[in-house]
Amino acid sequence: MYSIWAELASPIKTDFRNAFLKYSEKVYEKEGVKLTSYVPSEMGGNMTKKDYLVNMSCEQLPECYVTGSFGECSNKIFYKRFLETGIYDAPEIFGYFPELMVVDCKRLGKRPVPCKYEDLCSDTYKGEICLIGSSAVPDPTAAVLIYRSVGKAGIKSFVNNINSFAAPVDTIRHIGKTSNRFGSVFIMPSLFAQVCAEKENVAVIIPEKGAAAEPLIFMCKRNSAVKKYIRNFLFSYEVKRIFEEKTFSAVEYENVKIDELCKQSITEELDEIFNLMK
């Protein structure tokens, strides 16, 4: 049984793993407590069956689980097996992956620049929104926020306005240029938004109500003896530094707050949202 099982984005896997190894060595030297970790090489739909906790027995489950709140823990089966029964305590948020709006002002033309995510439900932006991912596995961050803010009618309008899905690295070179066929409004992580801020005909919008964000969470088995050690590690300066160096930001930016509606760690609406987005 692992002390911590962490499903993380590729850019931070190695640094996180190495930092935990150093931390666990210090804990062992000081207190004689042995901590072990496992960071799956793949995330989400690419994982093998053995890497899905929902398929494990209670005895196999790691003491602590770290992931994004749109991951396996939002699965209804996971919720019923491990959270509703109290095997894992309620998830605790330890950071966020914020996303901002990048606007191609050249393509947008005379239409108003959106100030908040709810604006994107307007017909003004029909065929103008580009999200990360694909139609099969879309990024739900903004959709979850809109659903919580304006309900089912709003999310349907938002989905109808989506023009395309693509990775930020595939869109950045086209934003602000005549070659842009993706849309006028791109929702992407701050790392890529910062790159776009240096381009002509582009505006990076920090939504007035706060950024959409996926919470980073951890949960631990009830009465676990290692919880304090894992929690201390996750909230340490070293972990904060790892996230910030990779510009994913495990904390709120000095000038970017997180929308309060994003600060819920389990997303029960995902099934409905994904069905609409597909």
PDB file of C-alpha atoms in Angstrom:
ATOM      1  CA  MET A   1       0.000   0.000   0.000  1.00  0.00           C
ATOM      2  CA  TYR A   2       1.443   3.382  -1.026  1.00  0.00           C
ATOM      3  CA  SER A   3       1.519   6.363   1.318  1.00  0.00           C
ATOM      4  CA  ILE A   4       0.635   8.689  -1.565  1.00  0.00           C
ATOM      5  CA  TRP A   5      -0.679   8.085  -5.063  1.00  0.00           C
ATOM      6  CA  ALA A   6      -0.404  11.242  -7.190  1.00  0.00           C
ATOM      7  CA  GLU A   7      -1.959  11.741 -10.616  1.00  0.00           C
ATOM      8  CA  LEU A   8      -0.197  14.811 -12.005  1.00  0.00           C
ATOM      9  CA  ALA A   9       0.413  16.595 -15.286  1.00  0.00           C
ATOM     10  CA  SER A  10       3.571  15.467 -17.079  1.00  0.00           C
ATOM     11  CA  PRO A  11       5.671  18.650 -16.571  1.00  0.00           C
ATOM     12  CA  ILE A  12       5.655  18.252 -12.794  1.00  0.00           C
ATOM     13  CA  LYS A  13       5.756  14.480 -12.335  1.00  0.00           C
ATOM     14  CA  THR A  14       9.520  14.076 -12.018  1.00  0.00           C
ATOM     15  CA  ASP A  15      10.134  17.114  -9.804  1.00  0.00           C
ATOM     16  CA  PHE A  16       7.249  16.128  -7.538  1.00  0.00           C
ATOM     17  CA  ARG A  17       8.490  12.537  -7.286  1.00  0.00           C
ATOM     18  CA  ASN A  18      12.055  13.630  -6.484  1.00  0.00           C
ATOM     19  CA  ALA A  19      10.919  16.186  -3.921  1.00  0.00           C
ATOM     20  CA  PHE A  20       8.817  13.582  -2.152  1.00  0.00           C
ATOM     21  CA  LEU A  21      11.729  11.137  -2.105  1.00  0.00           C
ATOM     22  CA  LYS A  22      13.925  13.699  -0.355  1.00  0.00           C
ATOM     23  CA  TYR A  23      11.115  14.555   2.044  1.00  0.00           C
ATOM     24  CA  SER A  24      10.428  10.900   2.863  1.00  0.00           C
ATOM     25  CA  GLU A  25      14.132  10.300   3.548  1.00  0.00           C
ATOM     26  CA  LYS A  26      14.169  13.158   6.070  1.00  0.00           C
ATOM     27  CA  VAL A  27      11.020  11.858   7.770  1.00  0.00           C
ATOM     28  CA  TYR A  28      12.530   8.391   8.034  1.00  0.00           C
ATOM     29  CA  GLU A  29      15.812   9.710   9.468  1.00  0.00           C
ATOM     30  CA  LYS A  30      14.020  11.893  11.998  1.00  0.00           C
ATOM     31  CA  GLU A  31      11.034   9.745  13.015  1.00  0.00           C
ATOM     32  CA  GLY A  32      11.591   6.296  11.551  1.00  0.00           C
ATOM     33  CA  VAL A  33       8.395   6.543   9.491  1.00  0.00           C
ATOM     34  CA  LYS A  34       8.626   5.035   6.004  1.00  0.00           C
ATOM     35  CA  LEU A  35       6.671   6.888   3.296  1.00  0.00           C
ATOM     36  CA  THR A  36       6.216   5.504  -0.214  1.00  0.00           C
ATOM     37  CA  SER A  37       4.835   7.094  -3.375  1.00  0.00           C
ATOM     38  CA  TYR A  38       3.536   6.194  -6.822  1.00  0.00           C
ATOM     39  CA  VAL A  39       3.003   8.635  -9.698  1.00  0.00           C
ATOM     40  CA  PRO A  40       1.301   6.892 -12.652  1.00  0.00           C
ATOM     41  CA  SER A  41       2.986   7.547 -15.995  1.00  0.00           C
ATOM     42  CA  GLU A  42      -0.354   8.289 -17.639  1.00  0.00           C
ATOM     43  CA  MET A  43      -3.451  10.169 -16.541  1.00  0.00           C
ATOM     44  CA  GLY A  44      -7.175   9.807 -17.134  1.00  0.00           C
ATOM     45  CA  GLY A  45      -8.274   7.755 -20.126  1.00  0.00           C
ATOM     46  CA  ASN A  46      -4.723   6.678 -20.956  1.00  0.00           C
ATOM     47  CA  MET A  47      -4.148   4.806 -17.720  1.00  0.00           C
ATOM     48  CA  THR A  48      -4.104   1.032 -17.591  1.00  0.00           C
ATOM     49  CA  LYS A  49      -6.762  -0.786 -15.581  1.00  0.00           C
ATOM     50  CA  LYS A  50      -4.428  -1.366 -12.640  1.00  0.00           C
ATOM     51  CA  ASP A  51      -3.967   2.400 -12.304  1.00  0.00           C
ATOM     52  CA  TYR A  52      -7.625   3.096 -11.633  1.00  0.00           C
ATOM     53  CA  LEU A  53      -8.358   3.181  -7.931  1.00  0.00           C
ATOM     54  CA  VAL A  54     -12.023   2.464  -8.593  1.00  0.00           C
ATOM     55  CA  ASN A  55     -10.994  -1.072  -9.611  1.00  0.00           C
ATOM     56  CA  MET A  56      -9.053  -1.728  -6.403  1.00  0.00           C
ATOM     57  CA  SER A  57     -10.041  -3.402  -3.175  1.00  0.00           C
ATOM     58  CA  CYS A  58     -10.002  -1.280  -0.029  1.00  0.00           C
ATOM     59  CA  GLU A  59      -6.818  -3.062   1.065  1.00  0.00           C
ATOM     60  CA  GLN A  60      -5.028  -1.992  -2.124  1.00  0.00           C
ATOM     61  CA  LEU A  61      -5.988   1.672  -1.932  1.00  0.00           C
ATOM     62  CA  PRO A  62      -3.188   4.141  -1.184  1.00  0.00           C
ATOM     63  CA  GLU A  63      -3.266   5.897   2.161  1.00  0.00           C
ATOM     64  CA  CYS A  64      -3.506   9.273   0.411  1.00  0.00           C
ATOM     65  CA  TYR A  65      -4.656  10.204  -3.071  1.00  0.00           C
ATOM     66  CA  VAL A  66      -3.680  13.377  -4.942  1.00  0.00           C
ATOM     67  CA  THR A  67      -5.379  14.399  -8.189  1.00  0.00           C
ATOM     68  CA  GLY A  68      -7.385  17.043 -10.018  1.00  0.00           C
ATOM     69  CA  SER A  69     -11.045  17.214  -9.061  1.00  0.00           C
ATOM     70  CA  PHE A  70     -12.154  16.403 -12.627  1.00  0.00           C
ATOM     71  CA  GLY A  71     -10.360  13.079 -12.432  1.00  0.00           C
ATOM     72  CA  GLU A  72     -11.300   9.650 -11.183  1.00  0.00           C
ATOM     73  CA  CYS A  73     -12.612  10.953  -7.881  1.00  0.00           C
ATOM     74  CA  SER A  74     -15.543  12.629  -9.685  1.00  0.00           C
ATOM     75  CA  ASN A  75     -16.684   9.237 -10.951  1.00  0.00           C
ATOM     76  CA  LYS A  76     -19.960   8.240  -9.257  1.00  0.00           C
ATOM     77  CA  ILE A  77     -18.682   4.721  -8.587  1.00  0.00           C
ATOM     78  CA  PHE A  78     -15.585   6.136  -6.867  1.00  0.00           C
ATOM     79  CA  TYR A  79     -17.790   8.432  -4.788  1.00  0.00           C
ATOM     80  CA  LYS A  80     -20.107   5.654  -3.666  1.00  0.00           C
ATOM     81  CA  ARG A  81     -17.327   3.135  -2.923  1.00  0.00           C
ATOM     82  CA  PHE A  82     -14.774   5.295  -1.149  1.00  0.00           C
ATOM     83  CA  LEU A  83     -16.253   8.653  -0.122  1.00  0.00           C
ATOM     84  CA  GLU A  84     -19.860   7.921   0.730  1.00  0.00           C
ATOM     85  CA  THR A  85     -18.723   4.960   2.826  1.00  0.00           C
ATOM     86  CA  GLY A  86     -16.115   7.058   4.642  1.00  0.00           C
ATOM     87  CA  ILE A  87     -13.101   5.014   3.551  1.00  0.00           C
ATOM     88  CA  TYR A  88     -11.572   8.287   2.376  1.00  0.00           C
ATOM     89  CA  ASP A  89     -12.222  11.521   4.243  1.00  0.00           C
ATOM     90  CA  ALA A  90     -13.688  14.453   2.329  1.00  0.00           C
ATOM     91  CA  PRO A  91     -11.210  15.864  -0.215  1.00  0.00           C
ATOM     92  CA  GLU A  92      -9.164  18.926   0.718  1.00  0.00           C
ATOM     93  CA  ILE A  93      -8.074  21.492  -1.871  1.00  0.00           C
ATOM     94  CA  PHE A  94      -4.361  22.306  -1.815  1.00  0.00           C
ATOM     95  CA  GLY A  95      -4.097  24.313  -5.045  1.00  0.00           C
ATOM     96  CA  TYR A  96      -5.578  25.207  -8.424  1.00  0.00           C
ATOM     97  CA  PHE A  97      -4.885  25.055 -12.150  1.00  0.00           C
ATOM     98  CA  PRO A  98      -6.347  28.422 -13.245  1.00  0.00           C
ATOM     99  CA  GLU A  99      -7.406  29.178 -16.811  1.00  0.00           C
ATOM    100  CA  LEU A 100      -7.827  32.577 -18.469  1.00  0.00           C
ATOM    101  CA  MET A 101      -9.507  33.872 -21.628  1.00  0.00           C
ATOM    102  CA  VAL A 102      -7.284  34.783 -24.567  1.00  0.00           C
ATOM    103  CA  VAL A 103      -9.083  36.898 -27.166  1.00  0.00           C
ATOM    104  CA  ASP A 104      -8.071  37.245 -30.813  1.00  0.00           C
ATOM    105  CA  CYS A 105      -9.209  40.853 -31.250  1.00  0.00           C
ATOM    106  CA  LYS A 106      -8.572  40.747 -34.987  1.00  0.00           C
ATOM    107  CA  ARG A 107     -11.018  37.908 -35.539  1.00  0.00           C
ATOM    108  CA  LEU A 108     -13.440  39.192 -32.877  1.00  0.00           C
ATOM    109  CA  GLY A 109     -13.826  42.446 -34.794  1.00  0.00           C
ATOM    110  CA  LYS A 110     -16.389  44.896 -33.391  1.00  0.00           C
ATOM    111  CA  ARG A 111     -17.966  42.370 -31.052  1.00  0.00           C
ATOM    112  CA  PRO A 112     -17.453  43.107 -27.351  1.00  0.00           C
ATOM    113  CA  VAL A 113     -14.531  41.521 -25.528  1.00  0.00           C
ATOM    114  CA  PRO A 114     -15.973  39.121 -22.889  1.00  0.00           C
ATOM    115  CA  CYS A 115     -15.427  40.166 -19.266  1.00  0.00           C
ATOM    116  CA  LYS A 116     -16.580  36.971 -17.563  1.00  0.00           C
ATOM    117  CA  TYR A 117     -17.220  33.371 -18.524  1.00  0.00           C
ATOM    118  CA  GLU A 118     -20.984  33.820 -18.426  1.00  0.00           C
ATOM    119  CA  ASP A 119     -20.650  36.255 -21.346  1.00  0.00           C
ATOM    120  CA  LEU A 120     -19.706  33.302 -23.523  1.00  0.00           C
ATOM    121  CA  CYS A 121     -23.286  32.011 -23.351  1.00  0.00           C
ATOM    122  CA  SER A 122     -24.359  34.861 -25.661  1.00  0.00           C
ATOM    123  CA  ASP A 123     -25.058  34.258 -29.355  1.00  0.00           C
ATOM    124  CA  THR A 124     -22.473  36.974 -29.947  1.00  0.00           C
ATOM    125  CA  TYR A 125     -19.792  34.296 -29.601  1.00  0.00           C
ATOM    126  CA  LYS A 126     -21.460  31.557 -31.632  1.00  0.00           C
ATOM    127  CA  GLY A 127     -18.728  29.592 -33.408  1.00  0.00           C
ATOM    128  CA  GLU A 128     -16.001  31.607 -31.679  1.00  0.00           C
ATOM    129  CA  ILE A 129     -14.917  29.545 -28.652  1.00  0.00           C
ATOM    130  CA  CYS A 130     -11.922  27.203 -28.623  1.00  0.00           C
ATOM    131  CA  LEU A 131     -11.373  24.809 -25.714  1.00  0.00           C
ATOM    132  CA  ILE A 132      -8.466  22.563 -24.808  1.00  0.00           C
ATOM    133  CA  GLY A 133      -8.717  18.875 -25.669  1.00  0.00           C
ATOM    134  CA  SER A 134     -10.958  17.151 -28.173  1.00  0.00           C
ATOM    135  CA  SER A 135     -14.661  16.484 -28.625  1.00  0.00           C
ATOM    136  CA  ALA A 136     -14.034  13.040 -27.081  1.00  0.00           C
ATOM    137  CA  VAL A 137     -12.118  14.381 -24.047  1.00  0.00           C
ATOM    138  CA  PRO A 138     -12.908  18.098 -23.679  1.00  0.00           C
ATOM    139  CA  ASP A 139     -11.531  20.342 -20.944  1.00  0.00           C
ATOM    140  CA  PRO A 140     -14.538  20.929 -18.640  1.00  0.00           C
ATOM    141  CA  THR A 141     -13.072  23.715 -16.471  1.00  0.00           C
ATOM    142  CA  ALA A 142     -15.029  26.676 -17.869  1.00  0.00           C
ATOM    143  CA  ALA A 143     -18.106  24.530 -18.522  1.00  0.00           C
ATOM    144  CA  VAL A 144     -18.298  23.468 -14.871  1.00  0.00           C
ATOM    145  CA  LEU A 145     -18.085  27.095 -13.749  1.00  0.00           C
ATOM    146  CA  ILE A 146     -20.786  28.205 -16.199  1.00  0.00           C
ATOM    147  CA  TYR A 147     -23.036  25.292 -15.221  1.00  0.00           C
ATOM    148  CA  ARG A 148     -22.772  26.220 -11.553  1.00  0.00           C
ATOM    149  CA  SER A 149     -23.368  29.878 -12.327  1.00  0.00           C
ATOM    150  CA  VAL A 150     -26.246  29.880 -14.829  1.00  0.00           C
ATOM    151  CA  GLY A 151     -27.508  26.295 -14.908  1.00  0.00           C
ATOM    152  CA  LYS A 152     -28.433  23.902 -17.691  1.00  0.00           C
ATOM    153  CA  ALA A 153     -29.800  26.508 -20.114  1.00  0.00           C
ATOM    154  CA  GLY A 154     -26.593  28.504 -19.847  1.00  0.00           C
ATOM    155  CA  ILE A 155     -24.300  25.552 -20.399  1.00  0.00           C
ATOM    156  CA  LYS A 156     -26.257  24.540 -23.499  1.00  0.00           C
ATOM    157  CA  SER A 157     -25.781  28.018 -24.954  1.00  0.00           C
ATOM    158  CA  PHE A 158     -22.082  27.895 -24.129  1.00  0.00           C
ATOM    159  CA  VAL A 159     -21.653  24.495 -25.780  1.00  0.00           C
ATOM    160  CA  ASN A 160     -23.481  25.713 -28.898  1.00  0.00           C
ATOM    161  CA  ASN A 161     -20.906  28.496 -29.210  1.00  0.00           C
ATOM    162  CA  ILE A 162     -17.900  26.151 -29.240  1.00  0.00           C
ATOM    163  CA  ASN A 163     -16.108  26.168 -32.581  1.00  0.00           C
ATOM    164  CA  SER A 164     -13.154  23.855 -31.920  1.00  0.00           C
ATOM    165  CA  PHE A 165     -11.007  21.866 -29.521  1.00  0.00           C
ATOM    166  CA  ALA A 166      -7.217  22.005 -29.674  1.00  0.00           C
ATOM    167  CA  ALA A 167      -4.045  21.984 -27.597  1.00  0.00           C
ATOM    168  CA  PRO A 168      -2.733  25.495 -26.802  1.00  0.00           C
ATOM    169  CA  VAL A 169       0.596  24.676 -28.470  1.00  0.00           C
ATOM    170  CA  ASP A 170      -1.323  24.141 -31.725  1.00  0.00           C
ATOM    171  CA  THR A 171      -3.278  27.396 -31.516  1.00  0.00           C
ATOM    172  CA  ILE A 172      -0.803  29.972 -30.192  1.00  0.00           C
ATOM    173  CA  ARG A 173       1.007  30.450 -33.508  1.00  0.00           C
ATOM    174  CA  HIS A 174      -2.299  31.354 -35.214  1.00  0.00           C
ATOM    175  CA  ILE A 175      -3.930  33.606 -32.615  1.00  0.00           C
ATOM    176  CA  GLY A 176      -4.075  37.198 -33.856  1.00  0.00           C
ATOM    177  CA  LYS A 177      -3.293  36.189 -37.457  1.00  0.00           C
ATOM    178  CA  THR A 178      -5.394  35.599 -40.557  1.00  0.00           C
ATOM    179  CA  SER A 179      -4.504  31.888 -40.338  1.00  0.00           C
ATOM    180  CA  ASN A 180      -6.625  31.518 -37.190  1.00  0.00           C
ATOM    181  CA  ARG A 181      -9.505  29.108 -37.843  1.00  0.00           C
ATOM    182  CA  PHE A 182      -9.986  28.035 -34.230  1.00  0.00           C
ATOM    183  CA  GLY A 183     -12.064  30.906 -32.855  1.00  0.00           C
ATOM    184  CA  SER A 184     -11.932  34.323 -31.200  1.00  0.00           C
ATOM    185  CA  VAL A 185     -11.991  33.276 -27.549  1.00  0.00           C
ATOM    186  CA  PHE A 186      -9.517  30.702 -26.263  1.00  0.00           C
ATOM    187  CA  ILE A 187      -9.708  29.292 -22.738  1.00  0.00           C
ATOM    188  CA  MET A 188      -6.286  28.074 -21.680  1.00  0.00           C
ATOM    189  CA  PRO A 189      -3.909  27.710 -18.706  1.00  0.00           C
ATOM    190  CA  SER A 190      -2.095  30.822 -17.576  1.00  0.00           C
ATOM    191  CA  LEU A 191       1.248  29.557 -18.916  1.00  0.00           C
ATOM    192  CA  PHE A 192      -0.006  29.784 -22.492  1.00  0.00           C
ATOM    193  CA  ALA A 193      -2.026  32.925 -21.828  1.00  0.00           C
ATOM    194  CA  GLN A 194       1.170  34.669 -20.718  1.00  0.00           C
ATOM    195  CA  VAL A 195       2.820  33.748 -24.027  1.00  0.00           C
ATOM    196  CA  CYS A 196      -0.164  35.130 -25.950  1.00  0.00           C
ATOM    197  CA  ALA A 197      -0.048  38.406 -24.018  1.00  0.00           C
ATOM    198  CA  GLU A 198       3.071  39.360 -25.978  1.00  0.00           C
ATOM    199  CA  LYS A 199       1.337  39.021 -29.366  1.00  0.00           C
ATOM    200  CA  GLU A 200      -0.291  41.763 -31.438  1.00  0.00           C
ATOM    201  CA  ASN A 201      -4.093  41.880 -31.789  1.00  0.00           C
ATOM    202  CA  VAL A 202      -4.475  39.757 -28.653  1.00  0.00           C
ATOM    203  CA  ALA A 203      -5.985  40.468 -25.234  1.00  0.00           C
ATOM    204  CA  VAL A 204      -5.590  38.282 -22.158  1.00  0.00           C
ATOM    205  CA  ILE A 205      -8.679  38.623 -19.978  1.00  0.00           C
ATOM    206  CA  ILE A 206      -8.639  37.971 -16.254  1.00  0.00           C
ATOM    207  CA  PRO A 207     -12.379  37.405 -15.658  1.00  0.00           C
ATOM    208  CA  GLU A 208     -13.864  39.994 -13.339  1.00  0.00           C
ATOM    209  CA  LYS A 209     -15.426  37.353 -11.071  1.00  0.00           C
ATOM    210  CA  GLY A 210     -12.259  35.296 -10.953  1.00  0.00           C
ATOM    211  CA  ALA A 211     -10.599  32.663 -13.108  1.00  0.00           C
ATOM    212  CA  ALA A 212     -12.032  29.266 -13.884  1.00  0.00           C
ATOM    213  CA  ALA A 213      -9.844  26.655 -12.254  1.00  0.00           C
ATOM    214  CA  GLU A 214      -9.568  22.961 -11.616  1.00  0.00           C
ATOM    215  CA  PRO A 215      -8.938  22.357  -7.911  1.00  0.00           C
ATOM    216  CA  LEU A 216      -6.019  20.143  -6.961  1.00  0.00           C
ATOM    217  CA  ILE A 217      -7.107  17.925  -4.109  1.00  0.00           C
ATOM    218  CA  PHE A 218      -5.901  15.293  -1.732  1.00  0.00           C
ATOM    219  CA  MET A 219      -7.847  12.823   0.338  1.00  0.00           C
ATOM    220  CA  CYS A 220      -6.697  10.397   2.964  1.00  0.00           C
ATOM    221  CA  LYS A 221      -8.004   7.239   4.570  1.00  0.00           C
ATOM    222  CA  ARG A 222      -9.815   7.904   7.796  1.00  0.00           C
ATOM    223  CA  ASN A 223      -7.498   7.840  10.825  1.00  0.00           C
ATOM    224  CA  SER A 224      -4.442   7.369   8.603  1.00  0.00           C
ATOM    225  CA  ALA A 225      -1.141   7.608  10.458  1.00  0.00           C
ATOM    226  CA  VAL A 226       0.587   9.270   7.497  1.00  0.00           C
ATOM    227  CA  LYS A 227      -1.930  12.038   6.800  1.00  0.00           C
ATOM    228  CA  LYS A 228       0.001  14.719   8.680  1.00  0.00           C
ATOM    229  CA  TYR A 229       3.180  13.916   6.763  1.00  0.00           C
ATOM    230  CA  ILE A 230       1.511  13.997   3.355  1.00  0.00           C
ATOM    231  CA  ARG A 231      -0.382  17.170   4.184  1.00  0.00           C
ATOM    232  CA  ASN A 232       2.781  18.911   5.383  1.00  0.00           C
ATOM    233  CA  PHE A 233       4.485  17.973   2.127  1.00  0.00           C
ATOM    234  CA  LEU A 234       1.666  19.144  -0.145  1.00  0.00           C
ATOM    235  CA  PHE A 235       1.416  22.516   1.583  1.00  0.00           C
ATOM    236  CA  SER A 236       5.179  22.991   1.722  1.00  0.00           C
ATOM    237  CA  TYR A 237       7.180  25.703  -0.018  1.00  0.00           C
ATOM    238  CA  GLU A 238       8.923  23.033  -2.105  1.00  0.00           C
ATOM    239  CA  VAL A 239       5.687  21.799  -3.683  1.00  0.00           C
ATOM    240  CA  LYS A 240       4.522  25.378  -4.244  1.00  0.00           C
ATOM    241  CA  ARG A 241       7.841  26.135  -5.981  1.00  0.00           C
ATOM    242  CA  ILE A 242       7.547  23.075  -8.241  1.00  0.00           C
ATOM    243  CA  PHE A 243       4.138  24.153  -9.486  1.00  0.00           C
ATOM    244  CA  GLU A 244       5.098  27.785  -9.906  1.00  0.00           C
ATOM    245  CA  GLU A 245       8.297  26.987 -11.794  1.00  0.00           C
ATOM    246  CA  LYS A 246       6.254  25.002 -14.277  1.00  0.00           C
ATOM    247  CA  THR A 247       3.814  27.951 -14.326  1.00  0.00           C
ATOM    248  CA  PHE A 248       0.838  25.801 -13.463  1.00  0.00           C
ATOM    249  CA  SER A 249       0.520  27.655 -10.148  1.00  0.00           C
ATOM    250  CA  ALA A 250      -0.617  25.674  -7.161  1.00  0.00           C
ATOM    251  CA  VAL A 251      -1.670  28.916  -5.499  1.00  0.00           C
ATOM    252  CA  GLU A 252      -3.739  31.929  -6.472  1.00  0.00           C
ATOM    253  CA  TYR A 253      -1.849  34.577  -8.378  1.00  0.00           C
ATOM    254  CA  GLU A 254      -1.194  37.954  -6.826  1.00  0.00           C
ATOM    255  CA  ASN A 255      -3.504  39.569  -9.397  1.00  0.00           C
ATOM    256  CA  VAL A 256      -5.685  36.589 -10.329  1.00  0.00           C
ATOM    257  CA  LYS A 257      -8.293  35.299  -7.936  1.00  0.00           C
ATOM    258  CA  ILE A 258     -10.137  32.012  -8.392  1.00  0.00           C
ATOM    259  CA  ASP A 259     -13.901  32.179  -8.917  1.00  0.00           C
ATOM    260  CA  GLU A 260     -15.615  30.978  -5.740  1.00  0.00           C
ATOM    261  CA  LEU A 261     -17.771  28.555  -7.736  1.00  0.00           C
ATOM    262  CA  CYS A 262     -14.609  26.622  -8.649  1.00  0.00           C
ATOM    263  CA  LYS A 263     -13.746  25.950  -5.034  1.00  0.00           C
ATOM    264  CA  GLN A 264     -15.790  22.765  -4.840  1.00  0.00           C
ATOM    265  CA  SER A 265     -13.644  19.673  -5.003  1.00  0.00           C
ATOM    266  CA  ILE A 266     -16.034  17.069  -6.376  1.00  0.00           C
ATOM    267  CA  THR A 267     -17.866  17.647  -9.654  1.00  0.00           C
ATOM    268  CA  GLU A 268     -21.127  15.729  -9.678  1.00  0.00           C
ATOM    269  CA  GLU A 269     -22.249  17.620 -12.809  1.00  0.00           C
ATOM    270  CA  LEU A 270     -19.539  16.147 -15.048  1.00  0.00           C
ATOM    271  CA  ASP A 271     -21.597  13.352 -16.604  1.00  0.00           C
ATOM    272  CA  GLU A 272     -24.234  15.791 -17.804  1.00  0.00           C
ATOM    273  CA  ILE A 273     -21.675  18.363 -18.920  1.00  0.00           C
ATOM    274  CA  PHE A 274     -19.620  15.836 -20.896  1.00  0.00           C
ATOM    275  CA  ASN A 275     -22.731  14.471 -22.582  1.00  0.00           C
ATOM    276  CA  LEU A 276     -23.635  17.995 -23.714  1.00  0.00           C
ATOM    277  CA  MET A 277     -20.100  18.813 -24.882  1.00  0.00           C
ATOM    278  CA  LYS A 278     -19.772  15.635 -26.910  1.00  0.00           C
TER     279      LYS A 278
END
